[in-house]
PDB file of C-alpha atoms and ligand atoms in Angstrom:
ATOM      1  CA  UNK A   1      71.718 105.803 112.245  1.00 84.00           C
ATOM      2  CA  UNK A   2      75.173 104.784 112.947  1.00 92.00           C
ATOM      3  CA  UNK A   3      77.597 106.716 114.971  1.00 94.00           C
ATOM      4  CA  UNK A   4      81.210 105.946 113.937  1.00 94.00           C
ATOM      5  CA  UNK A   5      82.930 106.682 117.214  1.00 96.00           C
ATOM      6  CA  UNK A   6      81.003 104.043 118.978  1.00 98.00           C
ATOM      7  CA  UNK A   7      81.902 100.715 119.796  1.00 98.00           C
ATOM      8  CA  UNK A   8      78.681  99.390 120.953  1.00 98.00           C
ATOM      9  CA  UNK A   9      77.534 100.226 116.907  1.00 98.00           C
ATOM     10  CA  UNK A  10      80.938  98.292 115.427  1.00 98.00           C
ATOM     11  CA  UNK A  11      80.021  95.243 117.556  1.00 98.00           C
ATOM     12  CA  UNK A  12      76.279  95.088 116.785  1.00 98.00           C
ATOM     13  CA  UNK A  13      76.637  95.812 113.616  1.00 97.00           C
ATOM     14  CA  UNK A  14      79.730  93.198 113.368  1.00 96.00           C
ATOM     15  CA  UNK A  15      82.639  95.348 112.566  1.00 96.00           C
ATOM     16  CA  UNK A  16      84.296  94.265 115.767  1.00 96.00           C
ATOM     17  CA  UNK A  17      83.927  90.591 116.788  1.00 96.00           C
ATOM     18  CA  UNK A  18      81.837  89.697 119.856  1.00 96.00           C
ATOM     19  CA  UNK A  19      80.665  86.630 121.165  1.00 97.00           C
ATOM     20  CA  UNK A  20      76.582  86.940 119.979  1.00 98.00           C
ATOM     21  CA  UNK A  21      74.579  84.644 120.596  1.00 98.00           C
ATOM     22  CA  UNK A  22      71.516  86.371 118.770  1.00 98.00           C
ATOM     23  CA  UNK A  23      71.213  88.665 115.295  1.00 98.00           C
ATOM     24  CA  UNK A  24      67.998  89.426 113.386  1.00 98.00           C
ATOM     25  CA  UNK A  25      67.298  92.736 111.473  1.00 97.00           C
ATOM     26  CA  UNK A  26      67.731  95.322 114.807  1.00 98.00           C
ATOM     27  CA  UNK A  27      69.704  93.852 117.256  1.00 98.00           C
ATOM     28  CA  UNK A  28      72.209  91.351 117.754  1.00 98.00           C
ATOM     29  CA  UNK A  29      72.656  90.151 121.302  1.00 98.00           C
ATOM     30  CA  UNK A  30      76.322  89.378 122.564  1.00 98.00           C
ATOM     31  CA  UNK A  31      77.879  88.261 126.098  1.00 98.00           C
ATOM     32  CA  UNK A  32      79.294  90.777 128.296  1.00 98.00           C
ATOM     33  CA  UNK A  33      83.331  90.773 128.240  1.00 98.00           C
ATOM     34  CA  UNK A  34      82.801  91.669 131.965  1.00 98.00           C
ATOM     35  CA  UNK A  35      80.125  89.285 133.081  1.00 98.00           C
ATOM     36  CA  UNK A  36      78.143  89.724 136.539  1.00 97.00           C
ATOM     37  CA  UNK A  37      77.161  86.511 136.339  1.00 98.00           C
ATOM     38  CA  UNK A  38      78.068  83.210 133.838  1.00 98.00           C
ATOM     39  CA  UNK A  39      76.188  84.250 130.338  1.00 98.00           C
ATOM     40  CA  UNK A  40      75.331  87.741 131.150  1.00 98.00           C
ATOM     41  CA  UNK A  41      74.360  89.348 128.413  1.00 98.00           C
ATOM     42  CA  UNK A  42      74.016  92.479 126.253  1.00 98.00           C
ATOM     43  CA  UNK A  43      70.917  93.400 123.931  1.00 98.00           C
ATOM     44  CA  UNK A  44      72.152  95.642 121.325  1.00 98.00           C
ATOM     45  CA  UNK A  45      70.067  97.763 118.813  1.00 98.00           C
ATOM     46  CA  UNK A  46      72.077  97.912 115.370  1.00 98.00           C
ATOM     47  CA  UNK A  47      70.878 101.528 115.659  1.00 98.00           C
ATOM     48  CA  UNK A  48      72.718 104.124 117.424  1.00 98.00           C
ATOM     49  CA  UNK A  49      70.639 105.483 120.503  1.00 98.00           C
ATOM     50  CA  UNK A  50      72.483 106.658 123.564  1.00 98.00           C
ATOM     51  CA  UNK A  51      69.850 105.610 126.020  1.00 98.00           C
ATOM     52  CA  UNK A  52      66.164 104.511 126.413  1.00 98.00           C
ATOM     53  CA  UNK A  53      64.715 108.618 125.981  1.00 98.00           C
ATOM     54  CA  UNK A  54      66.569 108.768 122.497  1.00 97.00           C
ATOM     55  CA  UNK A  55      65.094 105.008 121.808  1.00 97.00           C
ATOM     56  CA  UNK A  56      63.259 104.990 118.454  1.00 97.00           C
ATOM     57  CA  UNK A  57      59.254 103.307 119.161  1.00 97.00           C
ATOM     58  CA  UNK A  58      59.927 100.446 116.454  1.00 97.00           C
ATOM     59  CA  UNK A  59      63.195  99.569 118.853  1.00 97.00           C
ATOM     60  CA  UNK A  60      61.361  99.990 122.196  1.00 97.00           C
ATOM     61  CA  UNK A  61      58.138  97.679 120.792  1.00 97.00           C
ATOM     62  CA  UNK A  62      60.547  94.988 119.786  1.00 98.00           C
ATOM     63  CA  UNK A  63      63.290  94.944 123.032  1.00 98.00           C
ATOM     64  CA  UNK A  64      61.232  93.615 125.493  1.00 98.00           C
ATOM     65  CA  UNK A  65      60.108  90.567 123.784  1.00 98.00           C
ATOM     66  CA  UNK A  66      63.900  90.026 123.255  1.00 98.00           C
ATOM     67  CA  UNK A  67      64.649  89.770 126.311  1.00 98.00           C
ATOM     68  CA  UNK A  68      61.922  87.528 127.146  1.00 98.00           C
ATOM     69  CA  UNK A  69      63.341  85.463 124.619  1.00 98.00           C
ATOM     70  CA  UNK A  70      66.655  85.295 125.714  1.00 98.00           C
ATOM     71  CA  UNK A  71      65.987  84.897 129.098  1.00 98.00           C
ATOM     72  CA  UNK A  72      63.607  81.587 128.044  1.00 98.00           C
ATOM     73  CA  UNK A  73      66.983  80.560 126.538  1.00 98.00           C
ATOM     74  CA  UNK A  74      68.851  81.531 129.222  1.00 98.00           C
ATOM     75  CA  UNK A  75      66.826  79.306 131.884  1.00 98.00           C
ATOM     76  CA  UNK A  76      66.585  76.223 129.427  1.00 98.00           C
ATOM     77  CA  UNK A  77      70.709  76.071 128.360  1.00 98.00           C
ATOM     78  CA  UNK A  78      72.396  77.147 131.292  1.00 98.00           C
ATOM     79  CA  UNK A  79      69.846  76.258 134.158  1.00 95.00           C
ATOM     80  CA  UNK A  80      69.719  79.321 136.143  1.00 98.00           C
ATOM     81  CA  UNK A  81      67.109  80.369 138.566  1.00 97.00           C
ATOM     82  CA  UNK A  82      65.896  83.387 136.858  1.00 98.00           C
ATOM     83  CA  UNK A  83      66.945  86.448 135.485  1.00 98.00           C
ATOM     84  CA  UNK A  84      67.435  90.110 135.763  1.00 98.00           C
ATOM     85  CA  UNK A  85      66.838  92.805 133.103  1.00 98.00           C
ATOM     86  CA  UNK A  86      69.270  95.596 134.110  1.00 98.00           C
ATOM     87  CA  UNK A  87      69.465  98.860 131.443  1.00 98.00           C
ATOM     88  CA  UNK A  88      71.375 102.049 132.911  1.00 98.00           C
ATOM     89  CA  UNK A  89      70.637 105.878 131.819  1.00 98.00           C
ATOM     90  CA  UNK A  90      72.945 107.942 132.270  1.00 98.00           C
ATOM     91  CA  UNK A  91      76.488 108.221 134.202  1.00 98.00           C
ATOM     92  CA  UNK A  92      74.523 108.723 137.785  1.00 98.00           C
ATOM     93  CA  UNK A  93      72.609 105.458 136.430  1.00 98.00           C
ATOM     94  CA  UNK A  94      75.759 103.867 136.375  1.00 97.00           C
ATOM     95  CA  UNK A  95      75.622 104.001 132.002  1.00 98.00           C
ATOM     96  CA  UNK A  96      79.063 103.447 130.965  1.00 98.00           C
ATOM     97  CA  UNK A  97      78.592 102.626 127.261  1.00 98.00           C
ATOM     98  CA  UNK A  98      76.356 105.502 125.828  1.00 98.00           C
ATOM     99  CA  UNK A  99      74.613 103.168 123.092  1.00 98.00           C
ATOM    100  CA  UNK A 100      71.666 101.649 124.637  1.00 98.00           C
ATOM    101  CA  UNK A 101      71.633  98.594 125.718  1.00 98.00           C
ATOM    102  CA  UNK A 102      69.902  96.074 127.864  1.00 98.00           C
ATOM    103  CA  UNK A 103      71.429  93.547 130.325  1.00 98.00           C
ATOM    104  CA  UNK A 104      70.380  89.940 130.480  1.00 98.00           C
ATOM    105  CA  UNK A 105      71.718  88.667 133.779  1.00 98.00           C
ATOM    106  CA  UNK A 106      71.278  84.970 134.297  1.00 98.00           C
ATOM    107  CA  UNK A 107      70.332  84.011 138.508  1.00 98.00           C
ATOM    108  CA  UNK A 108      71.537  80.848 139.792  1.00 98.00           C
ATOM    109  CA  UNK A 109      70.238  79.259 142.804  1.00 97.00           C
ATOM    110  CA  UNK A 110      72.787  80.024 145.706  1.00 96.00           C
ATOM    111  CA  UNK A 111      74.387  83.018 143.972  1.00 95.00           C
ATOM    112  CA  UNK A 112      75.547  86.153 145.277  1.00 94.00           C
ATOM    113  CA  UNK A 113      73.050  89.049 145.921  1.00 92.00           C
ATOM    114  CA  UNK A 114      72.970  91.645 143.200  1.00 92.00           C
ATOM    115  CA  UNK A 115      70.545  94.230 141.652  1.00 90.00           C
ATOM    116  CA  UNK A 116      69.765  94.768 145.401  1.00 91.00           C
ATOM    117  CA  UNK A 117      69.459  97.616 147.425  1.00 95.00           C
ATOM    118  CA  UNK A 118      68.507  98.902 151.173  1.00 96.00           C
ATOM    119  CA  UNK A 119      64.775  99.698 151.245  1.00 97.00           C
ATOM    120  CA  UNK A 120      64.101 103.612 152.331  1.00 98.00           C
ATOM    121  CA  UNK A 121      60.982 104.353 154.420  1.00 98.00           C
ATOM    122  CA  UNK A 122      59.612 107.731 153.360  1.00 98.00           C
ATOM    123  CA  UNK A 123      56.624 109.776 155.025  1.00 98.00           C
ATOM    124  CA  UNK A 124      53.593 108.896 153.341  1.00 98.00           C
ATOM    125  CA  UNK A 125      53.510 113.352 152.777  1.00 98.00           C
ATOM    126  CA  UNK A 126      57.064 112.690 151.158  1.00 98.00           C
ATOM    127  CA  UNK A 127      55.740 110.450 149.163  1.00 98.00           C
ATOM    128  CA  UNK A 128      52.319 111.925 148.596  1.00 98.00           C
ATOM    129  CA  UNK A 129      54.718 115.047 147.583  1.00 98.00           C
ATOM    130  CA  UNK A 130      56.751 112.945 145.276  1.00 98.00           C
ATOM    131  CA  UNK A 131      54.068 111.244 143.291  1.00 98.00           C
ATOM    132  CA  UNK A 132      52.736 114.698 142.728  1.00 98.00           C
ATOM    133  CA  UNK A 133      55.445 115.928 141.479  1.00 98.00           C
ATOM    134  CA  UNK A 134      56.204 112.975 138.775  1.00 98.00           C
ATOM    135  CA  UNK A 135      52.438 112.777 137.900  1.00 98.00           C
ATOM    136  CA  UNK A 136      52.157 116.405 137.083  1.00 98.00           C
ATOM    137  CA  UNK A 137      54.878 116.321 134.330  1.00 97.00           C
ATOM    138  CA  UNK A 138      53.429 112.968 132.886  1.00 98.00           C
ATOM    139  CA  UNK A 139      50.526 114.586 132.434  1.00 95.00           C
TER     140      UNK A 139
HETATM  141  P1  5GP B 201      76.613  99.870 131.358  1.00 72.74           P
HETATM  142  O1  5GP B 201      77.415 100.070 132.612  1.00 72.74           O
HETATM  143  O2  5GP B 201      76.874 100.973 130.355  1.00 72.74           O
HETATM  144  O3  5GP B 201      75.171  99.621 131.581  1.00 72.74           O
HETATM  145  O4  5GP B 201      77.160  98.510 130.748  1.00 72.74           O
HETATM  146  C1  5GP B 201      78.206  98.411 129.864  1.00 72.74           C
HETATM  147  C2  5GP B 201      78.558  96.935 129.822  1.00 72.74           C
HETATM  148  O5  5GP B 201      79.269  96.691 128.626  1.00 72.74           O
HETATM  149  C3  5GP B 201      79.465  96.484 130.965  1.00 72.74           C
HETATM  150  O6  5GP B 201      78.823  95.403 131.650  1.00 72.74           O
HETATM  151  C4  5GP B 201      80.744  96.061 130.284  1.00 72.74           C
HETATM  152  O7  5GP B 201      81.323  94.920 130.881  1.00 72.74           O
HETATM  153  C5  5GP B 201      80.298  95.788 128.871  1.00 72.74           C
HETATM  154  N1  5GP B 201      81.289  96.055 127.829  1.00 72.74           N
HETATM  155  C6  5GP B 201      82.028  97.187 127.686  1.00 72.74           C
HETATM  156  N2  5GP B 201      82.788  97.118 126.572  1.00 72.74           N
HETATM  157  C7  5GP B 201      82.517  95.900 126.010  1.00 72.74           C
HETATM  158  C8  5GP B 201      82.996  95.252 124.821  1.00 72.74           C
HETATM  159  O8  5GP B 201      83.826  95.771 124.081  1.00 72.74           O
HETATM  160  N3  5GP B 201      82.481  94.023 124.553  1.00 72.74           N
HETATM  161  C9  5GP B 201      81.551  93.423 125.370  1.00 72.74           C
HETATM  162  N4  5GP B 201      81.109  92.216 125.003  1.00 72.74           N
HETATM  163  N5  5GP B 201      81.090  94.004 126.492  1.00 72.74           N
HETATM  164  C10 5GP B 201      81.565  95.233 126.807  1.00 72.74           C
HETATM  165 ZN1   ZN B 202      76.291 103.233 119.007  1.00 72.74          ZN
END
């Protein structure tokens, strides 16, 4: 379940170097070239998925835990704050890399604002309207 034109694939699966600081059986977990913050970094399945609705279940059971993990790390070797999980969908979504892929972003005390945004104030009948909406096709 490779896809040979991707780089996110060659790197998890170690055909392209990377600085990882995690491997196991699905994922290996590298730092971003491009950091948002110092240690930011990238889970990677070693499967090819382009985003979270093409995710396999085995994948999506495991990721989460991951990231707990690594964010544990995270707090313990670098002493940041916190953490954000960040993991784009599409170009609108900001997706750049079309292999999924979830961001670790380390938080330190003091540090610029990020993963922000201006809070809208809908109608209660907007959002009465919207929920509708959403529900209907989950159910
Ligand atoms: P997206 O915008 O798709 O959610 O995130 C893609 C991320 O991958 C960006 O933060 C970018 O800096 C990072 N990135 C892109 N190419 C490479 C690469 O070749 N190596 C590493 N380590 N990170 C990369
Ligand atoms: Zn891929």
């Amino acid at each position: 379940m490779r896809d040979e034109t991707c780089i996110f694939c060659k790197i998890a699966n170690g055909d392209i170097p990377s600085s990882a600081i995690y491997e196991d059986e699905w994922f290996r977990v590298i730092l971003d070239l491009g950091p948002a913050s110092r240690g930011h970094a990238l889970i990677l399945p070693k499967n090819h998925f382009a985003d979270l609705l093409e995710l396999d279940e085995e994948t999506s059971s495991k990721v989460l835990a991951l990231a707990a993990k690594v964010g544990a790390a995270m707090k313990k070797s670098l002493g940041c704050a916190g953490f954000n999980l960040v993991q784009n969908n599409g170009e609108a979504a900001g997706q750049t890399v079309f292999h999924f892929h979830m961001h670790v972003i380390p938080r330190y005390e003091g540090g610029p604002r990020m993963v922000s945004w201006e809070p809208g104030s809908p109608s209660r009948e907007e959002l009465a309207e919207l929920a509708g909406r959403i529900r209907q096709e989950l159910e």
